[in-house]
Each structure stands twice: as structure tokens, then as C-alpha cells.
Amino acid sequence: QVQLVESGGGTVQPGGSLRLSCVASGVTLNDYAIGWFRQAPGKERESISCISMSIDFTYYAPSVEGRFTISRDKAKNTVYLQMNNLNSEDTADYYCATTAFSGCTTRQYDYNAWGQGTHVTVSS
């Protein structure tokens, strides 16, 4: 049984930073592409980042490019999302997910296991 657990969310001021973690059990994250998604109140879920089976290949949505960094710690079976220079538009529930693909995809229906989410609020 695949289980993904996100953590690291919280409330920060604009310009602040957070690091989200996605810890896996039941799978070895080294063997899958991993996506980060977010869903803001009243909005659809959107893909914001992905890391392929190879750590050399990553994807970032234009809304987070240059501010967010995805990374993998193979020894800890964990994927991170470092979020810098946060603004109010980053307020959302954040989810990690695994796909059977070895390469990155932004299609939510390509992902077959999801974490429970962690909430981020950016507010003054």
C-alpha cells in the first residue's frame, strides 16, 4: 500500500519561506516521478512542480519558477519542495503524488497515489 505524508505547511508572512516534505512508504520514491500540486480556495488543483526518476530533470509551473525548488533525498525516501519569496497567491493546500511514469507529467490523472495535503497560508 502506497502512503505519502506531506508536512511542513504553516502560516508565513509575504516574502517568507517554507520547506514542504513528502515522505513515502510502500514505494521507493527513487523509482517514480513525483509531482507537487496545490489547490487554493475556489480554484482548481494545479501542478506546480515535478521531479523525474532521474534527479536531473525537473519541472516548475510559471507561477513558481525561480521561487520553488524540488529535490529528492533517496536515503530518506523523501521529496522536498523549498518555497521562497512566498506571496498571497501561494496560499493553498499542497499535495505530493506519485505517477507510474518515469518522467514528469502535469496531468493530475496520471498520478495514482496522493498524500493528505498540508496547508500553507501567506498573510501579513
CSV table of N, CA and C in Angstrom, one decimal:
chain,number,residue,atom,x,y,z
A,1,GLN,N,0.8,-1.2,0.0
A,1,GLN,CA,0.0,0.0,0.0
A,1,GLN,C,0.9,1.2,0.0
A,2,VAL,N,0.7,2.1,-1.0
A,2,VAL,CA,1.4,3.3,-1.1
A,2,VAL,C,0.9,4.3,-0.1
A,3,GLN,N,1.7,5.0,0.6
A,3,GLN,CA,1.3,6.0,1.5
A,3,GLN,C,2.3,7.2,1.4
A,4,LEU,N,1.8,8.4,1.2
A,4,LEU,CA,2.5,9.6,1.1
A,4,LEU,C,2.0,10.5,2.2
A,5,VAL,N,3.0,11.1,2.9
A,5,VAL,CA,2.6,12.0,4.0
A,5,VAL,C,3.4,13.4,3.8
A,6,GLU,N,2.6,14.4,3.6
A,6,GLU,CA,3.2,15.8,3.5
A,6,GLU,C,3.3,16.4,4.9
A,7,SER,N,4.2,17.3,5.0
A,7,SER,CA,4.3,18.1,6.2
A,7,SER,C,5.1,19.4,5.9
A,8,GLY,N,5.1,20.3,6.8
A,8,GLY,CA,5.9,21.5,6.7
A,8,GLY,C,5.1,22.7,6.4
A,9,GLY,N,3.8,22.6,6.2
A,9,GLY,CA,3.0,23.8,6.0
A,9,GLY,C,2.8,24.6,7.2
A,10,GLY,N,2.3,25.8,7.0
A,10,GLY,CA,2.1,26.7,8.1
A,10,GLY,C,1.7,28.1,7.6
A,11,THR,N,1.8,29.0,8.5
A,11,THR,CA,1.5,30.4,8.2
A,11,THR,C,2.8,31.3,8.1
A,12,VAL,N,3.0,32.0,7.1
A,12,VAL,CA,4.2,32.8,6.9
A,12,VAL,C,3.8,34.2,6.4
A,13,GLN,N,4.6,35.2,6.6
A,13,GLN,CA,4.4,36.5,6.0
A,13,GLN,C,4.9,36.5,4.6
A,14,PRO,N,4.3,37.4,3.8
A,14,PRO,CA,4.8,37.6,2.4
A,14,PRO,C,6.3,37.8,2.4
A,15,GLY,N,7.0,37.1,1.5
A,15,GLY,CA,8.4,37.1,1.4
A,15,GLY,C,9.1,36.0,2.2
A,16,GLY,N,8.3,35.3,3.0
A,16,GLY,CA,8.9,34.3,3.8
A,16,GLY,C,9.1,33.0,3.0
A,17,SER,N,9.6,32.0,3.7
A,17,SER,CA,9.9,30.7,3.1
A,17,SER,C,9.4,29.5,4.0
A,18,LEU,N,9.1,28.4,3.3
A,18,LEU,CA,8.7,27.2,3.9
A,18,LEU,C,9.4,26.0,3.1
A,19,ARG,N,9.6,24.9,3.8
A,19,ARG,CA,10.0,23.7,3.1
A,19,ARG,C,9.0,22.6,3.4
A,20,LEU,N,8.4,22.1,2.3
A,20,LEU,CA,7.5,21.0,2.5
A,20,LEU,C,8.2,19.7,2.3
A,21,SER,N,7.7,18.7,3.0
A,21,SER,CA,8.3,17.3,2.9
A,21,SER,C,7.2,16.4,2.4
A,22,CYS,N,7.6,15.4,1.7
A,22,CYS,CA,6.7,14.3,1.3
A,22,CYS,C,7.5,13.0,1.6
A,23,VAL,N,7.0,12.3,2.6
A,23,VAL,CA,7.7,11.0,3.0
A,23,VAL,C,6.8,9.8,2.5
A,24,ALA,N,7.5,8.9,1.9
A,24,ALA,CA,6.8,7.7,1.3
A,24,ALA,C,7.0,6.4,2.1
A,25,SER,N,6.0,5.6,2.1
A,25,SER,CA,6.1,4.2,2.5
A,25,SER,C,5.3,3.4,1.5
A,26,GLY,N,5.7,2.1,1.3
A,26,GLY,CA,5.1,1.3,0.3
A,26,GLY,C,5.7,1.4,-1.1
A,27,VAL,N,6.4,2.4,-1.3
A,27,VAL,CA,7.1,2.6,-2.6
A,27,VAL,C,8.5,3.2,-2.3
A,28,THR,N,9.3,3.0,-3.2
A,28,THR,CA,10.6,3.7,-3.2
A,28,THR,C,10.6,4.9,-4.2
A,29,LEU,N,10.6,6.1,-3.7
A,29,LEU,CA,10.4,7.2,-4.5
A,29,LEU,C,11.5,7.4,-5.5
A,30,ASN,N,12.6,6.7,-5.3
A,30,ASN,CA,13.7,6.7,-6.3
A,30,ASN,C,13.2,6.2,-7.7
A,31,ASP,N,12.1,5.4,-7.7
A,31,ASP,CA,11.7,4.6,-8.8
A,31,ASP,C,10.5,5.3,-9.6
A,32,TYR,N,10.1,6.5,-9.1
A,32,TYR,CA,9.0,7.2,-9.7
A,32,TYR,C,9.2,8.7,-9.9
A,33,ALA,N,8.5,9.2,-10.8
A,33,ALA,CA,8.4,10.7,-10.9
A,33,ALA,C,7.4,11.1,-9.8
A,34,ILE,N,7.7,12.3,-9.2
A,34,ILE,CA,6.9,12.8,-8.1
A,34,ILE,C,6.5,14.2,-8.4
A,35,GLY,N,5.2,14.4,-8.2
A,35,GLY,CA,4.6,15.8,-8.5
A,35,GLY,C,4.2,16.4,-7.2
A,36,TRP,N,4.2,17.8,-7.3
A,36,TRP,CA,3.6,18.6,-6.2
A,36,TRP,C,2.5,19.4,-6.9
A,37,PHE,N,1.3,19.3,-6.3
A,37,PHE,CA,0.2,20.1,-6.7
A,37,PHE,C,-0.3,21.0,-5.6
A,38,ARG,N,-1.1,22.0,-5.9
A,38,ARG,CA,-1.8,22.8,-4.9
A,38,ARG,C,-3.2,23.2,-5.4
A,39,GLN,N,-4.0,23.4,-4.4
A,39,GLN,CA,-5.4,23.9,-4.6
A,39,GLN,C,-5.7,25.0,-3.7
A,40,ALA,N,-6.0,26.1,-4.2
A,40,ALA,CA,-6.4,27.3,-3.5
A,40,ALA,C,-7.9,27.3,-3.3
A,41,PRO,N,-8.4,28.0,-2.3
A,41,PRO,CA,-9.8,28.1,-2.1
A,41,PRO,C,-10.5,28.6,-3.4
A,42,GLY,N,-11.5,27.9,-3.8
A,42,GLY,CA,-12.3,28.3,-5.0
A,42,GLY,C,-11.6,28.1,-6.3
A,43,LYS,N,-10.4,27.5,-6.3
A,43,LYS,CA,-9.7,27.3,-7.6
A,43,LYS,C,-9.5,25.8,-7.8
A,44,GLU,N,-9.1,25.4,-9.1
A,44,GLU,CA,-8.8,24.1,-9.4
A,44,GLU,C,-7.4,23.7,-9.0
A,45,ARG,N,-7.2,22.4,-8.8
A,45,ARG,CA,-5.9,21.9,-8.5
A,45,ARG,C,-5.0,22.1,-9.6
A,46,GLU,N,-3.8,22.6,-9.3
A,46,GLU,CA,-2.8,22.8,-10.3
A,46,GLU,C,-1.5,22.2,-10.0
A,47,SER,N,-0.8,21.7,-11.1
A,47,SER,CA,0.5,21.2,-11.0
A,47,SER,C,1.5,22.3,-10.8
A,48,ILE,N,2.4,22.3,-9.9
A,48,ILE,CA,3.4,23.3,-9.7
A,48,ILE,C,4.8,22.8,-9.8
A,49,SER,N,5.1,21.5,-9.7
A,49,SER,CA,6.4,21.1,-9.8
A,49,SER,C,6.4,19.5,-10.0
A,50,CYS,N,7.5,19.0,-10.5
A,50,CYS,CA,7.7,17.6,-10.7
A,50,CYS,C,9.1,17.3,-10.8
A,51,ILE,N,9.5,16.1,-10.3
A,51,ILE,CA,10.9,15.6,-10.4
A,51,ILE,C,10.8,14.2,-11.0
A,52,SER,N,11.6,14.0,-12.0
A,52,SER,CA,11.6,12.7,-12.7
A,52,SER,C,12.3,11.6,-11.9
A,53,MET,N,12.3,10.4,-12.4
A,53,MET,CA,13.0,9.3,-11.8
A,53,MET,C,14.5,9.7,-11.6
A,54,SER,N,15.0,10.4,-12.7
A,54,SER,CA,16.3,11.0,-12.6
A,54,SER,C,16.3,12.3,-12.0
A,55,ILE,N,17.1,12.6,-11.0
A,55,ILE,CA,17.1,13.9,-10.4
A,55,ILE,C,17.5,15.0,-11.3
A,56,ASP,N,18.0,14.7,-12.4
A,56,ASP,CA,18.5,15.7,-13.4
A,56,ASP,C,17.4,16.4,-14.1
A,57,PHE,N,16.1,15.9,-14.0
A,57,PHE,CA,15.0,16.5,-14.7
A,57,PHE,C,13.9,17.0,-13.8
A,58,THR,N,13.6,18.3,-13.9
A,58,THR,CA,12.6,18.8,-13.0
A,58,THR,C,11.7,19.7,-13.9
A,59,TYR,N,10.5,20.0,-13.3
A,59,TYR,CA,9.5,20.9,-14.0
A,59,TYR,C,9.0,21.9,-12.9
A,60,TYR,N,8.8,23.1,-13.3
A,60,TYR,CA,8.1,24.1,-12.5
A,60,TYR,C,7.1,24.9,-13.3
A,61,ALA,N,6.0,25.1,-12.7
A,61,ALA,CA,5.0,26.0,-13.3
A,61,ALA,C,5.5,27.4,-13.3
A,62,PRO,N,5.0,28.2,-14.3
A,62,PRO,CA,5.5,29.6,-14.4
A,62,PRO,C,5.2,30.4,-13.1
A,63,SER,N,4.2,30.0,-12.4
A,63,SER,CA,3.8,30.8,-11.2
A,63,SER,C,4.8,30.6,-10.1
A,64,VAL,N,5.6,29.5,-10.1
A,64,VAL,CA,6.5,29.3,-9.1
A,64,VAL,C,8.0,29.2,-9.5
A,65,GLU,N,8.2,29.2,-10.8
A,65,GLU,CA,9.6,29.2,-11.4
A,65,GLU,C,10.4,30.2,-10.8
A,66,GLY,N,11.6,29.9,-10.3
A,66,GLY,CA,12.5,30.8,-9.7
A,66,GLY,C,12.4,31.0,-8.2
A,67,ARG,N,11.2,30.5,-7.7
A,67,ARG,CA,11.0,30.7,-6.3
A,67,ARG,C,10.9,29.3,-5.5
A,68,PHE,N,10.5,28.3,-6.2
A,68,PHE,CA,10.4,27.0,-5.6
A,68,PHE,C,11.4,26.1,-6.2
A,69,THR,N,11.9,25.1,-5.3
A,69,THR,CA,12.9,24.1,-5.8
A,69,THR,C,12.4,22.8,-5.2
A,70,ILE,N,12.3,21.8,-6.2
A,70,ILE,CA,12.0,20.4,-5.8
A,70,ILE,C,13.3,19.6,-5.7
A,71,SER,N,13.4,18.7,-4.7
A,71,SER,CA,14.6,17.9,-4.6
A,71,SER,C,14.2,16.6,-3.9
A,72,ARG,N,15.1,15.6,-4.0
A,72,ARG,CA,14.9,14.3,-3.5
A,72,ARG,C,16.0,13.8,-2.6
A,73,ASP,N,15.7,13.2,-1.5
A,73,ASP,CA,16.7,12.6,-0.6
A,73,ASP,C,16.4,11.1,-0.7
A,74,LYS,N,17.2,10.4,-1.5
A,74,LYS,CA,16.9,9.0,-1.7
A,74,LYS,C,17.1,8.2,-0.5
A,75,ALA,N,18.0,8.5,0.4
A,75,ALA,CA,18.3,7.8,1.6
A,75,ALA,C,17.1,7.9,2.6
A,76,LYS,N,16.4,9.0,2.6
A,76,LYS,CA,15.2,9.2,3.4
A,76,LYS,C,13.9,8.9,2.8
A,77,ASN,N,13.9,8.5,1.5
A,77,ASN,CA,12.7,8.3,0.7
A,77,ASN,C,11.7,9.4,0.8
A,78,THR,N,12.3,10.6,0.6
A,78,THR,CA,11.6,11.9,0.8
A,78,THR,C,11.8,12.8,-0.3
A,79,VAL,N,10.8,13.5,-0.7
A,79,VAL,CA,10.9,14.6,-1.7
A,79,VAL,C,10.5,15.9,-1.0
A,80,TYR,N,11.3,16.9,-1.3
A,80,TYR,CA,11.1,18.2,-0.7
A,80,TYR,C,10.6,19.3,-1.7
A,81,LEU,N,9.9,20.3,-1.2
A,81,LEU,CA,9.6,21.4,-2.0
A,81,LEU,C,10.0,22.7,-1.2
A,82,GLN,N,11.1,23.3,-1.5
A,82,GLN,CA,11.5,24.5,-0.9
A,82,GLN,C,10.8,25.7,-1.6
A,83,MET,N,10.1,26.5,-0.8
A,83,MET,CA,9.3,27.6,-1.3
A,83,MET,C,9.9,28.9,-0.7
A,84,ASN,N,10.3,29.7,-1.6
A,84,ASN,CA,10.9,31.0,-1.2
A,84,ASN,C,10.1,32.2,-1.7
A,85,ASN,N,10.3,33.3,-1.1
A,85,ASN,CA,9.6,34.6,-1.6
A,85,ASN,C,8.1,34.3,-1.8
A,86,LEU,N,7.5,33.8,-0.8
A,86,LEU,CA,6.1,33.5,-0.8
A,86,LEU,C,5.2,34.7,-0.9
A,87,ASN,N,4.1,34.6,-1.6
A,87,ASN,CA,3.1,35.7,-1.7
A,87,ASN,C,1.7,35.1,-1.4
A,88,SER,N,0.8,36.0,-1.4
A,88,SER,CA,-0.6,35.6,-1.0
A,88,SER,C,-1.2,34.6,-2.0
A,89,GLU,N,-0.8,34.7,-3.2
A,89,GLU,CA,-1.3,33.7,-4.2
A,89,GLU,C,-0.8,32.3,-4.0
A,90,ASP,N,0.2,32.1,-3.1
A,90,ASP,CA,0.7,30.8,-2.8
A,90,ASP,C,-0.1,30.1,-1.7
A,91,THR,N,-1.1,30.8,-1.1
A,91,THR,CA,-2.0,30.2,-0.1
A,91,THR,C,-2.8,29.1,-0.7
A,92,ALA,N,-2.7,27.9,-0.2
A,92,ALA,CA,-3.3,26.7,-0.8
A,92,ALA,C,-3.0,25.5,0.0
A,93,ASP,N,-3.7,24.4,-0.3
A,93,ASP,CA,-3.4,23.1,0.2
A,93,ASP,C,-2.4,22.5,-0.8
A,94,TYR,N,-1.3,21.9,-0.3
A,94,TYR,CA,-0.3,21.4,-1.1
A,94,TYR,C,-0.2,19.9,-1.0
A,95,TYR,N,-0.1,19.2,-2.1
A,95,TYR,CA,-0.2,17.7,-2.2
A,95,TYR,C,1.0,17.2,-2.9
A,96,CYS,N,1.6,16.1,-2.5
A,96,CYS,CA,2.5,15.3,-3.3
A,96,CYS,C,1.8,14.1,-3.9
A,97,ALA,N,2.3,13.6,-5.0
A,97,ALA,CA,1.7,12.4,-5.6
A,97,ALA,C,2.8,11.7,-6.4
A,98,THR,N,2.5,10.4,-6.6
A,98,THR,CA,3.4,9.5,-7.4
A,98,THR,C,2.7,9.2,-8.7
A,99,THR,N,3.4,9.0,-9.8
A,99,THR,CA,2.9,8.6,-11.1
A,99,THR,C,3.7,7.3,-11.5
A,100,ALA,N,3.1,6.5,-12.3
A,100,ALA,CA,3.7,5.3,-12.8
A,100,ALA,C,4.8,5.7,-13.9
A,101,PHE,N,4.6,6.9,-14.4
A,101,PHE,CA,5.6,7.4,-15.4
A,101,PHE,C,7.0,7.6,-14.7
A,102,SER,N,8.0,7.4,-15.5
A,102,SER,CA,9.3,7.7,-15.0
A,102,SER,C,9.7,9.1,-15.3
A,103,GLY,N,9.0,9.8,-16.2
A,103,GLY,CA,9.3,11.2,-16.5
A,103,GLY,C,8.2,12.1,-15.9
A,104,CYS,N,8.4,13.4,-15.9
A,104,CYS,CA,7.4,14.3,-15.4
A,104,CYS,C,6.2,14.4,-16.2
A,105,THR,N,5.0,14.6,-15.5
A,105,THR,CA,3.8,14.9,-16.2
A,105,THR,C,3.0,15.9,-15.3
A,106,THR,N,2.3,16.8,-15.9
A,106,THR,CA,1.5,17.7,-15.1
A,106,THR,C,0.0,17.3,-15.1
A,107,ARG,N,-0.4,16.2,-15.6
A,107,ARG,CA,-1.7,15.8,-15.6
A,107,ARG,C,-2.1,15.1,-14.3
A,108,GLN,N,-3.0,15.6,-13.6
A,108,GLN,CA,-3.3,15.0,-12.3
A,108,GLN,C,-3.8,13.6,-12.4
A,109,TYR,N,-4.4,13.2,-13.5
A,109,TYR,CA,-5.0,11.9,-13.7
A,109,TYR,C,-3.9,10.8,-14.0
A,110,ASP,N,-2.7,11.3,-14.2
A,110,ASP,CA,-1.6,10.4,-14.4
A,110,ASP,C,-1.0,9.9,-13.1
A,111,TYR,N,-1.4,10.6,-12.0
A,111,TYR,CA,-0.9,10.2,-10.7
A,111,TYR,C,-1.9,9.3,-9.9
A,112,ASN,N,-1.3,8.3,-9.3
A,112,ASN,CA,-2.1,7.2,-8.7
A,112,ASN,C,-2.1,7.1,-7.2
A,113,ALA,N,-1.3,7.9,-6.6
A,113,ALA,CA,-1.2,7.9,-5.1
A,113,ALA,C,-1.0,9.3,-4.7
A,114,TRP,N,-1.7,9.8,-3.7
A,114,TRP,CA,-1.7,11.1,-3.2
A,114,TRP,C,-1.6,11.2,-1.7
A,115,GLY,N,-0.9,12.2,-1.2
A,115,GLY,CA,-0.8,12.5,0.2
A,115,GLY,C,-2.1,13.2,0.7
A,116,GLN,N,-2.1,13.4,2.0
A,116,GLN,CA,-3.3,14.0,2.6
A,116,GLN,C,-3.3,15.5,2.5
A,117,GLY,N,-2.2,16.1,2.1
A,117,GLY,CA,-2.1,17.5,2.0
A,117,GLY,C,-1.6,18.2,3.2
A,118,THR,N,-0.9,19.4,3.0
A,118,THR,CA,-0.5,20.3,4.0
A,118,THR,C,-0.9,21.7,3.6
A,119,HIS,N,-1.3,22.5,4.6
A,119,HIS,CA,-1.9,23.8,4.2
A,119,HIS,C,-0.8,24.9,4.4
A,120,VAL,N,-0.8,25.8,3.5
A,120,VAL,CA,0.1,26.9,3.5
A,120,VAL,C,-0.7,28.2,3.5
A,121,THR,N,-0.5,29.1,4.4
A,121,THR,CA,-1.2,30.4,4.4
A,121,THR,C,-0.1,31.5,4.4
A,122,VAL,N,-0.2,32.4,3.4
A,122,VAL,CA,0.7,33.5,3.3
A,122,VAL,C,-0.1,34.8,3.6
A,123,SER,N,0.2,35.4,4.7
A,123,SER,CA,-0.6,36.6,5.1
A,123,SER,C,0.2,37.5,6.0
A,124,SER,N,-0.1,38.8,5.8
A,124,SER,CA,0.5,39.8,6.7
A,124,SER,C,-0.1,39.8,8.1
